[in-house]
XYZ file of C-alpha atoms in Angstrom:
703
model
C 5.035 -28.488 67.806
C 4.867 -30.612 64.558
C 3.176 -27.421 62.862
C 6.112 -25.020 64.108
C 8.794 -27.222 62.490
C 6.804 -27.129 59.396
C 6.248 -23.760 59.810
C 10.487 -22.919 60.289
C 11.258 -25.516 57.500
C 9.420 -23.394 55.205
C 10.026 -20.403 56.147
C 13.905 -21.381 56.239
C 13.676 -22.735 52.490
C 12.031 -19.595 51.207
C 14.597 -17.496 52.868
C 17.102 -19.976 51.052
C 15.303 -19.518 47.758
C 15.220 -15.425 48.025
C 18.962 -15.312 48.681
C 20.113 -17.494 45.847
C 17.289 -16.580 43.531
C 19.686 -14.143 41.634
C 22.377 -16.830 40.894
C 21.523 -18.663 38.460
C 23.361 -22.162 37.175
C 23.144 -22.576 33.395
C 25.566 -25.137 32.277
C 29.103 -27.052 32.684
C 32.007 -27.858 30.774
C 33.836 -30.862 31.603
C 37.354 -30.411 30.989
C 38.684 -34.272 32.575
C 40.450 -35.207 29.626
C 42.681 -32.476 29.913
C 43.451 -32.053 32.959
C 43.368 -34.484 36.275
C 43.720 -31.764 38.941
C 42.126 -28.410 37.672
C 42.699 -25.376 39.984
C 42.035 -21.649 39.336
C 40.193 -19.691 36.680
C 40.233 -16.504 34.659
C 38.407 -15.526 31.571
C 39.676 -13.046 29.076
C 37.468 -9.475 29.600
C 35.868 -9.779 26.309
C 35.024 -13.348 27.048
C 36.544 -15.043 23.732
C 39.214 -16.829 25.794
C 39.237 -19.150 29.440
C 42.472 -20.084 31.220
C 42.506 -22.664 33.670
C 45.327 -23.957 36.007
C 45.832 -27.334 36.165
C 48.287 -29.084 39.078
C 48.825 -32.477 37.279
C 52.494 -34.266 37.364
C 53.435 -30.867 35.100
C 51.736 -27.856 36.471
C 50.016 -25.978 33.232
C 48.084 -23.596 31.802
C 45.409 -24.390 29.656
C 44.556 -22.041 27.350
C 40.693 -22.322 25.475
C 39.046 -19.776 22.973
C 35.560 -19.320 23.398
C 33.464 -19.811 19.668
C 30.481 -17.212 21.621
C 31.749 -15.366 23.861
C 30.911 -16.210 27.538
C 29.547 -19.500 26.723
C 31.412 -21.918 28.498
C 29.804 -24.934 26.575
C 31.624 -23.552 23.604
C 35.776 -23.679 25.069
C 38.096 -25.478 22.922
C 41.414 -26.055 24.148
C 43.646 -24.523 21.689
C 46.965 -24.535 24.114
C 48.561 -26.249 27.127
C 51.886 -24.826 28.621
C 53.768 -25.559 31.334
C 54.643 -23.154 33.698
C 58.517 -22.978 34.518
C 59.730 -19.981 36.829
C 62.973 -19.280 38.157
C 66.089 -21.256 36.440
C 63.989 -23.330 34.582
C 62.295 -25.438 37.433
C 58.358 -26.594 37.041
C 56.172 -24.639 39.558
C 54.427 -26.557 42.288
C 50.756 -26.511 43.383
C 49.435 -23.218 40.706
C 45.862 -22.044 41.794
C 44.866 -18.547 41.036
C 45.808 -17.050 38.248
C 45.388 -13.286 37.200
C 46.248 -10.905 33.853
C 46.917 -7.325 33.490
C 44.802 -5.719 31.931
C 46.775 -5.507 28.315
C 47.015 -9.120 28.439
C 51.016 -9.066 28.248
C 51.716 -9.804 32.162
C 50.160 -13.054 34.162
C 50.318 -13.627 37.441
C 49.395 -17.464 39.072
C 49.548 -18.424 43.175
C 52.540 -20.897 43.576
C 51.320 -22.458 46.869
C 54.530 -25.522 47.637
C 54.855 -25.790 51.181
C 58.118 -24.548 52.041
C 58.093 -21.820 48.689
C 54.736 -19.857 48.686
C 54.155 -16.301 46.614
C 52.944 -15.451 43.428
C 54.886 -16.349 40.439
C 54.494 -13.473 37.828
C 55.105 -13.973 33.875
C 55.805 -11.782 30.470
C 53.912 -12.714 27.210
C 55.439 -11.230 24.150
C 52.105 -11.578 22.743
C 49.351 -10.794 24.483
C 46.610 -12.889 26.045
C 48.882 -16.411 24.346
C 49.940 -18.261 26.817
C 52.854 -20.317 24.610
C 54.298 -17.046 24.789
C 55.074 -16.876 28.858
C 58.758 -16.451 30.252
C 59.543 -16.319 34.062
C 59.973 -12.495 35.408
C 59.838 -12.493 38.969
C 57.953 -13.449 42.370
C 56.238 -12.127 45.783
C 57.216 -14.392 48.434
C 54.846 -14.444 51.451
C 57.434 -14.806 54.704
C 55.131 -17.536 56.133
C 54.535 -20.801 55.644
C 50.942 -20.735 54.661
C 48.986 -22.330 52.089
C 47.286 -19.330 49.910
C 45.061 -19.555 47.344
C 43.601 -16.540 45.998
C 44.950 -13.622 44.207
C 43.322 -10.393 43.409
C 44.731 -6.734 42.030
C 43.531 -3.358 42.583
C 41.921 -2.086 39.569
C 44.997 0.018 38.723
C 47.549 -2.501 40.081
C 49.094 -0.210 42.614
C 48.063 -3.232 45.349
C 47.514 -6.843 45.383
C 45.756 -8.809 47.196
C 46.316 -12.588 48.616
C 44.105 -14.582 50.714
C 45.350 -17.606 52.995
C 43.982 -21.361 52.856
C 43.687 -22.247 56.228
C 44.016 -18.827 57.916
C 41.155 -17.301 56.108
C 43.059 -13.733 56.259
C 43.815 -11.209 53.267
C 47.179 -10.075 52.986
C 47.174 -6.374 51.224
C 50.738 -4.953 49.698
C 51.188 -2.208 47.909
C 53.026 -2.079 44.783
C 55.266 1.293 44.296
C 55.580 0.183 40.627
C 51.648 -0.194 39.476
C 51.454 -4.768 37.997
C 55.084 -5.017 39.104
C 55.078 -7.683 42.444
C 59.034 -6.949 43.009
C 57.493 -3.330 44.283
C 55.706 -4.757 47.084
C 55.794 -2.772 50.362
C 53.078 -2.338 53.553
C 52.406 -5.270 54.258
C 48.451 -4.825 55.320
C 46.604 -7.877 56.709
C 42.781 -8.514 57.359
C 40.464 -10.080 60.374
C 39.876 -13.651 59.991
C 37.301 -14.935 57.674
C 36.823 -18.142 58.957
C 33.357 -17.350 60.277
C 32.006 -17.667 56.605
C 34.685 -19.798 55.341
C 37.728 -21.329 56.440
C 39.118 -22.792 53.330
C 39.551 -19.756 51.431
C 39.868 -20.091 47.856
C 39.516 -17.039 45.708
C 39.592 -13.596 45.522
C 37.294 -10.957 43.559
C 36.514 -7.126 44.255
C 33.871 -5.191 42.157
C 35.537 -2.753 39.691
C 34.884 0.640 41.919
C 36.579 -1.824 45.052
C 33.571 -1.147 47.422
C 32.779 -4.721 47.253
C 34.933 -8.101 47.951
C 33.969 -11.525 47.206
C 35.689 -14.463 49.024
C 35.046 -17.941 47.889
C 35.973 -21.352 49.374
C 35.275 -24.735 49.580
C 34.774 -25.019 53.691
C 30.881 -24.388 52.332
C 31.420 -24.300 48.382
C 30.203 -21.012 48.249
C 30.850 -17.352 47.957
C 30.546 -14.176 50.588
C 30.326 -11.021 49.562
C 31.798 -8.317 51.948
C 31.268 -4.211 51.962
C 34.171 -2.116 52.186
C 33.864 1.208 54.281
C 36.827 2.422 52.377
C 37.200 1.409 48.513
C 39.649 -0.872 48.249
C 40.784 -0.969 52.335
C 40.049 -4.059 53.701
C 40.689 -3.347 56.951
C 37.283 -1.987 57.811
C 34.787 -4.966 55.953
C 31.491 -6.255 56.625
C 29.651 -9.272 55.610
C 26.752 -8.824 53.660
C 25.220 -12.133 52.141
C 26.666 -16.221 51.495
C 25.488 -17.456 48.348
C 26.008 -21.441 48.315
C 27.000 -23.522 44.793
C 26.985 -26.725 46.535
C 24.219 -27.710 44.460
C 26.480 -27.963 41.189
C 29.545 -29.030 42.707
C 31.140 -31.025 45.352
C 34.362 -29.556 46.023
C 35.272 -25.440 44.756
C 38.738 -25.149 43.720
C 38.508 -21.506 42.123
C 36.101 -18.662 40.741
C 35.487 -15.602 38.842
C 33.224 -12.987 37.415
C 33.115 -11.786 34.053
C 34.406 -8.535 34.097
C 30.772 -7.086 33.816
C 29.986 -8.859 36.539
C 26.981 -10.567 34.511
C 28.917 -14.343 34.721
C 30.326 -16.246 36.963
C 32.564 -19.332 36.556
C 33.611 -22.063 38.651
C 36.171 -24.822 38.682
C 35.394 -28.233 40.332
C 33.801 -31.125 40.421
C 30.356 -32.604 40.773
C 30.686 -34.209 43.363
C 30.575 -37.723 42.058
C 34.300 -38.747 41.568
C 37.197 -36.340 42.430
C 38.397 -37.505 38.819
C 35.757 -35.381 37.205
C 37.261 -31.850 36.440
C 34.168 -29.443 35.676
C 34.002 -25.741 34.661
C 30.537 -24.570 35.871
C 28.768 -21.169 34.317
C 26.263 -19.229 36.246
C 23.948 -16.332 34.751
C 24.132 -12.924 37.499
C 20.528 -11.005 37.522
C 21.849 -7.873 39.108
C 25.731 -7.312 38.151
C 28.141 -6.897 40.886
C 25.471 -7.029 43.659
C 24.296 -10.528 43.363
C 20.565 -9.067 44.768
C 18.732 -6.066 43.289
C 19.252 -3.228 45.688
C 16.301 -0.413 45.364
C 17.285 1.341 42.398
C 15.474 4.688 43.291
C 18.597 5.231 46.487
C 20.941 4.756 43.258
C 22.579 8.526 43.007
C 23.096 7.853 38.686
C 19.618 6.167 38.603
C 18.187 9.416 39.863
C 20.914 11.682 38.005
C 19.588 9.795 35.131
C 15.841 10.913 35.612
C 16.647 14.413 36.849
C 18.944 14.686 33.558
C 16.081 13.463 31.479
C 14.263 16.564 32.803
C 16.417 18.990 32.595
C 17.438 18.052 29.033
C 13.273 18.256 28.205
C 13.502 22.011 29.644
C 17.125 22.673 27.895
C 16.022 21.606 24.524
C 12.878 24.017 24.805
C 15.007 26.970 26.155
C 17.322 26.369 23.320
C 14.601 26.196 20.130
C 12.984 29.481 21.884
C 15.664 31.712 22.528
C 17.341 31.830 18.352
C 14.136 32.815 17.540
C 13.605 36.025 19.911
C 17.399 36.557 19.468
C 15.878 37.226 15.954
C 12.679 39.287 17.022
C 15.070 41.399 19.114
C 17.278 42.153 16.077
C 14.306 43.222 13.673
C 13.427 45.500 16.579
C 16.647 46.884 17.146
C 16.717 47.933 13.043
C 12.714 48.805 13.213
C 12.078 52.396 11.948
C 8.468 53.604 11.963
C 7.007 51.994 8.666
C 9.084 48.682 8.437
C 11.169 46.305 10.339
C 14.158 47.348 8.820
C 16.166 50.388 8.910
C 18.691 49.987 5.578
C 17.116 51.730 3.048
C 17.751 54.894 1.619
C 18.601 58.327 3.557
C 18.864 61.497 3.465
C 21.311 63.258 6.344
C 22.469 66.580 6.157
C 25.210 67.515 8.901
C 24.529 71.182 9.130
C 21.958 71.382 11.590
C 20.401 74.922 10.088
C 20.262 73.006 6.795
C 18.686 69.996 8.379
C 15.736 71.980 10.138
C 15.306 73.412 6.552
C 15.004 70.292 5.234
C 12.669 68.509 7.771
C 9.568 68.915 5.433
C 11.601 65.914 3.061
C 10.452 63.192 6.191
C 7.590 62.525 4.789
C 8.796 62.329 1.493
C 11.552 59.845 2.326
C 9.123 57.664 4.380
C 7.189 57.082 1.792
C 9.667 56.273 -1.224
C 11.393 54.002 1.797
C 8.442 51.715 1.253
C 9.113 49.420 -1.939
C 9.081 46.408 0.029
C 6.879 43.112 -0.800
C 5.370 39.634 0.861
C 7.449 38.105 -1.519
C 10.624 38.983 0.111
C 11.958 36.616 2.402
C 14.455 37.673 4.990
C 17.341 34.743 5.668
C 19.100 34.219 9.043
C 20.347 31.257 10.829
C 22.497 30.944 14.268
C 24.556 28.380 15.552
C 25.560 27.840 19.732
C 27.604 26.164 21.472
C 26.606 25.790 26.061
C 29.014 24.549 28.239
C 27.848 23.882 31.975
C 27.642 21.992 34.831
C 25.433 20.743 37.328
C 25.583 19.848 41.140
C 23.893 17.600 43.406
C 23.196 16.653 46.876
C 22.325 13.127 46.598
C 22.614 12.549 43.334
C 25.873 12.453 40.692
C 27.016 16.109 39.452
C 26.285 16.467 35.513
C 28.914 18.299 33.089
C 26.664 19.594 30.439
C 27.509 20.085 26.366
C 25.403 21.319 23.815
C 25.521 22.803 20.561
C 23.222 23.864 17.807
C 22.160 25.172 14.720
C 18.826 27.305 13.613
C 18.219 28.113 10.223
C 14.712 30.143 9.602
C 13.311 32.777 7.223
C 10.411 35.475 7.660
C 8.390 38.466 6.292
C 6.529 41.055 6.447
C 2.468 40.641 6.952
C 1.402 42.747 3.541
C -1.789 44.328 5.423
C -0.003 45.479 8.565
C 3.828 45.950 8.078
C 4.663 45.825 11.990
C 4.199 42.095 12.030
C 6.501 39.880 10.565
C 6.026 35.612 10.389
C 7.918 32.868 9.623
C 9.422 29.539 10.436
C 12.671 27.503 11.779
C 13.989 24.527 11.084
C 16.705 23.556 14.369
C 18.964 20.565 15.350
C 20.435 20.359 18.992
C 23.256 17.818 20.579
C 23.609 17.994 23.808
C 25.801 15.166 25.883
C 25.316 14.764 29.745
C 27.971 13.106 31.434
C 27.109 11.815 34.603
C 29.280 11.180 37.859
C 32.616 11.022 35.346
C 32.300 7.031 35.197
C 30.948 6.858 31.758
C 27.495 7.369 32.366
C 25.697 10.045 30.366
C 22.818 10.805 27.973
C 23.657 11.841 24.149
C 20.462 13.384 22.646
C 19.679 14.623 19.443
C 17.010 17.116 19.015
C 15.067 17.612 15.292
C 12.740 20.867 15.546
C 10.419 22.996 13.483
C 8.597 26.069 14.617
C 6.509 28.584 13.205
C 6.807 32.419 14.863
C 5.784 36.318 14.863
C 6.348 38.998 16.045
C 3.695 42.425 16.075
C 4.852 46.198 17.535
C 1.604 47.823 18.072
C 1.257 51.657 19.302
C 3.849 53.344 21.479
C 5.893 50.656 20.560
C 4.979 48.168 22.359
C 5.304 44.356 20.929
C 4.503 40.802 21.321
C 6.427 37.754 20.293
C 5.257 34.671 19.695
C 6.289 30.751 18.881
C 4.815 27.225 19.124
C 7.234 24.242 17.509
C 7.438 20.879 17.958
C 10.409 18.309 18.553
C 11.745 15.178 17.755
C 13.741 13.615 20.494
C 17.089 10.792 20.394
C 18.454 9.636 23.781
C 21.152 7.564 23.566
C 21.224 6.393 27.295
C 24.237 4.717 28.878
C 24.837 3.307 32.231
C 27.561 2.143 34.049
C 27.241 0.242 37.261
C 30.029 -2.133 38.594
C 32.159 -2.168 35.789
C 29.360 -3.094 33.582
C 27.873 -0.745 30.586
C 23.919 -0.725 29.783
C 23.252 0.665 26.603
C 19.694 2.082 25.339
C 18.279 4.218 22.463
C 15.130 6.029 24.027
C 12.848 8.168 21.405
C 10.650 11.574 22.798
C 8.199 13.714 21.105
C 8.077 17.263 22.288
C 5.585 20.512 22.079
C 6.479 23.999 23.315
C 5.527 27.219 22.932
C 6.735 30.625 24.133
C 4.755 34.329 24.232
C 6.625 37.117 25.028
C 5.132 40.598 25.796
C 7.235 44.414 26.206
C 8.048 47.781 25.255
C 10.753 49.385 23.348
C 11.821 52.656 24.658
C 13.934 54.323 22.535
C 15.987 57.359 24.045
C 19.067 58.877 22.088
C 21.675 56.992 24.435
C 20.240 54.303 25.434
C 16.860 51.993 24.226
C 15.213 50.026 26.957
C 13.521 46.954 26.483
C 11.392 45.700 29.672
C 9.002 42.219 29.132
C 8.033 39.479 30.790
C 8.206 36.150 28.698
C 6.245 32.714 29.322
C 7.790 29.175 27.950
C 5.541 26.426 27.935
C 6.373 22.879 26.753
C 4.751 19.209 27.538
C 7.557 16.210 26.597
C 7.098 12.675 26.534
C 9.605 9.935 26.411
C 9.273 6.473 25.362
C 9.926 3.181 27.560
C 13.950 2.479 27.530
C 14.818 -1.066 28.062
C 18.671 -0.852 29.043
C 20.589 -3.810 27.774
C 24.382 -5.084 28.460
C 26.807 -4.734 26.114
C 28.616 -8.372 26.862
C 27.145 -11.308 27.163
C 23.476 -12.018 27.276
C 22.967 -11.698 31.328
C 20.393 -9.257 31.690
C 22.478 -7.768 34.940
C 21.406 -4.241 36.707
C 19.494 -3.558 33.548
C 16.459 -1.307 34.484
C 13.093 -1.016 32.401
C 11.949 2.890 32.631
C 8.602 3.641 31.916
C 6.762 6.281 29.716
C 7.527 9.512 31.351
C 5.776 12.949 31.117
C 7.103 16.330 31.569
C 5.317 19.096 32.126
C 7.554 23.089 31.344
C 6.367 26.199 32.376
C 9.500 29.251 32.858
C 8.080 32.431 33.307
C 11.165 35.262 32.779
C 10.415 38.937 33.565
C 13.869 41.002 32.786
C 15.112 44.425 30.442
C 17.258 44.662 27.213
C 19.417 47.151 26.464
C 21.068 48.523 23.607
C 22.762 51.114 22.053
C 23.308 51.448 18.321
C 26.102 53.160 16.609
C 26.088 54.510 12.964
C 29.291 53.922 10.138
C 29.248 55.020 6.920
C 28.471 51.416 5.382
C 27.103 49.535 8.267
C 25.011 49.414 11.807
C 27.175 48.807 14.540
C 24.484 48.328 17.886
C 25.783 46.990 20.951
C 22.898 44.920 23.531
C 22.647 43.714 26.781
C 20.485 41.353 29.486
C 19.751 40.965 32.643
C 16.560 38.461 33.472
C 14.910 37.073 35.989
C 13.884 33.131 35.558
C 11.063 31.440 37.482
C 11.082 27.608 36.982
C 7.468 26.547 38.197
C 6.794 23.736 36.330
C 5.279 20.696 38.348
C 7.485 17.961 39.555
C 7.923 15.050 37.202
C 7.639 11.145 38.020
C 9.862 8.328 37.262
C 8.749 4.595 37.247
C 11.144 2.049 36.749
C 11.838 -1.884 37.825
C 14.942 -4.789 37.098
C 14.298 -6.434 34.159
C 14.484 -9.606 35.803
C 12.204 -8.052 38.871
C 9.259 -6.661 37.282
C 6.887 -7.037 40.246
C 8.892 -4.535 42.567
C 8.608 -1.164 40.618
C 10.318 1.849 41.619
C 9.403 5.431 41.943
C 11.605 8.879 41.586
C 10.264 11.972 41.788
C 12.061 14.944 39.740
C 11.094 18.028 42.069
C 11.741 21.638 40.672
C 14.097 22.812 43.193
C 16.185 25.161 40.901
C 12.811 27.538 40.522
C 14.956 30.471 40.827
C 17.617 31.417 38.204
C 18.842 34.200 36.439
C 20.443 35.134 32.798
C 23.102 37.504 31.721
C 24.119 38.524 28.744
C 25.946 40.539 26.012
C 26.302 40.882 22.276
C 27.059 42.682 19.706
C 25.968 42.930 16.040
C 26.652 44.560 13.040
C 24.326 45.233 9.478
C 25.852 45.888 6.459
C 24.300 48.267 3.560
C 24.638 44.842 1.467
C 21.764 43.411 3.967
C 24.657 40.938 5.927
C 24.210 41.128 9.753
C 26.347 39.216 12.094
C 25.467 38.822 15.922
C 27.473 37.205 18.560
C 26.261 36.660 22.045
C 27.238 35.520 25.162
C 24.893 34.590 27.824
C 25.103 32.560 30.796
C 22.619 30.839 32.850
C 22.687 30.417 36.671
C 20.937 27.968 38.811
C 20.452 29.294 42.284
C 22.954 26.934 44.081
C 22.680 24.294 41.471
C 24.520 24.762 38.360
C 25.226 27.241 35.336
C 25.690 26.950 32.116
C 27.495 29.711 29.411
C 26.403 29.579 25.912
C 27.889 31.411 22.901
C 25.737 32.695 20.132
C 26.960 33.531 16.393
C 23.858 34.515 14.098
C 24.407 35.288 10.718
C 21.228 36.948 8.447
C 20.353 38.686 5.341
C 17.925 41.277 4.570
C 16.762 41.949 1.422
C 16.640 45.607 0.591
C 15.414 48.275 -1.980
C 17.073 47.760 -5.012
C 18.303 51.454 -5.871
C 19.083 53.738 -2.334
C 20.847 57.218 -2.471
C 22.292 58.866 0.316
C 23.039 62.470 0.037
C 25.449 63.805 2.736
C 25.495 67.870 2.844
C 28.347 69.016 5.409
C 28.055 72.343 6.280
C 28.703 74.271 2.690
C 32.537 73.106 2.066
C 31.717 69.498 0.834
C 29.023 67.812 -0.459
C 28.536 63.591 -0.938
C 26.491 60.895 -3.089
C 26.180 57.636 -2.129
C 24.478 55.595 -5.159
C 23.760 51.423 -4.705
C 22.266 49.287 -7.343
C 21.849 45.388 -7.741
C 22.475 44.755 -11.523
C 22.528 40.421 -11.710
C 23.338 39.179 -8.487
C 26.195 41.966 -8.388
C 26.197 45.118 -5.815
C 27.559 47.983 -7.879
C 28.088 50.911 -5.497
C 29.483 54.331 -6.852
C 29.992 56.983 -4.229
C 31.717 60.180 -4.200
C 32.369 64.036 -2.596
C 32.593 67.209 -4.041
C 34.632 69.916 -2.173
C 32.432 73.205 -3.221
C 35.627 75.879 -2.084
C 38.415 74.053 -4.060
C 40.020 75.959 -7.183
C 40.891 72.571 -8.055
C 37.165 70.201 -7.647
C 38.216 66.875 -6.071
C 35.048 64.866 -7.272
C 36.672 62.032 -5.847
C 34.529 59.209 -6.951
C 35.009 55.838 -5.702
C 33.099 52.770 -8.158
C 32.940 48.618 -6.000
C 30.788 45.803 -7.370
C 30.522 43.141 -4.925
C 28.622 39.524 -5.142
C 25.185 39.660 -3.435
C 24.889 35.876 -2.741
């Protein structure tokens, strides 16, 4: 029997220690010199001021400044103001206190028998209680003392708790934050089973949890609301005792981020002791640390990190292959540009007669050397969305720029190689409440392309990236931040064949992208105070990427007098064959429990479609515009816009001779002179009695 009793006692105290371990007393501030009857409490959201109500001979509100935000031990009294209501009368029995978020309206519980309600005051200067003036009030019909007060975050509802009946009244406010507009009273069931002397009430920032405290047991009870901000269906979850510090709780208030708890009362030694108690809350808004692996935002963050690493790889590879595609579209048999001198006879009979000139023309066109670097750049913007089932949805915004250069290999003029620097910003908004990832990546890559026999081609790229991830997670009104670094190696190889046709050219091909990303560990930190709150530590995460693309590109070229216009499109199947990526994480204050979440590859079947147009001028400048849509089957999409600018060093001198029938002849002459382009064009009419040479001369900067 004794053993059984001893076991029960040990079990009971073990249970208590686990239940209350996350609410930790830190320190207190005795303000007995300022008041004999301390009641309600409110802390300014930035933690720099504390307000308490006093039920002395003259009811007042006392304001304190905190030299160190949220540190109650640094509180210094700044003012004590009488609470005067309608007609200049003194308020009786003030209790709970609340402020409008902008600090320009104050609300105080008025609980004198026969006159029960809430008084509303305006503040001329925000947060300065010396500037208060009475505005209006909300009267409670039945003569039941009230102690507790809270508002919905948008000010459209007010909640008032009755002391002895243990119930909460709910009123809708047709005008937010205006008590005179209160309608639609709703009353909750009784909470006397947990607490029969209610002293304050507070809601989590999303309205899904409600906290009621009282001095019947000197404890705080947490309730789960079936519908946010609706008290009609509530489930009791946990009780947190503070009786070891205070003998009679008068009021309580969590900080706005739920990392701190402040309680007013006495220490039990004497009723004349009026003390403010400060507690650390290890897990904000939840008090007890829930299973982090079930949190939709946490899961979304892990999945977003995986998606992010793949998207960076894709955005580093695509601009390079856009470049090699352009090179192939503008390649003749002998070199990787078609902007050389040409002899063109529009008369078909003459064209046949001079076909023997082709070999001569080809030999004369090859004037490039290995010192010629072809410069190019590409900017891109992408807007997308990622749908989710059991995680939070994600909006994606991406922009980047690539700057590269390439040149022809001396020994094999069908080979071109180059390098590219790339910057990318990837912003992911998760859930729409402030959670998200903002990533900058910096990469350097080498690439090459080769056109073989029968127009078979091979493209390749290999590169390195550095990642800087700005991590933000908002939970229960608490903002948690952290910086995460990462490294990435990536590569891709592309095989295909160019099929030339007079009407349209086809480029079927297959591409394999590979990558390995390592994200370093991350520790979340709160933005307010020193409490760790719901902060998590994410361990190192390794992400492997393997993406197979099969598709076809189509292009059609139109030659103009001074440029080449090309229309091109793509249709591709993109198969994501990457393995799953496992992430491990744990609460800062509970490192013994490690959570795991695996980001499986559910969107393995994707597609990419696109259309683009490019223009290449005789001056050597090229512009390319692309629109592409990447879609993940049933999971989301991204619309991507690319704009590229390039320069090709061309022959110093070019001639274009044109003979139209036997009537007109034309000659174009282009010469580079001191970084200026000199262009002369002329036409000659053989049959005219007054020959028209129609000569034009133009000079332009070749920068």
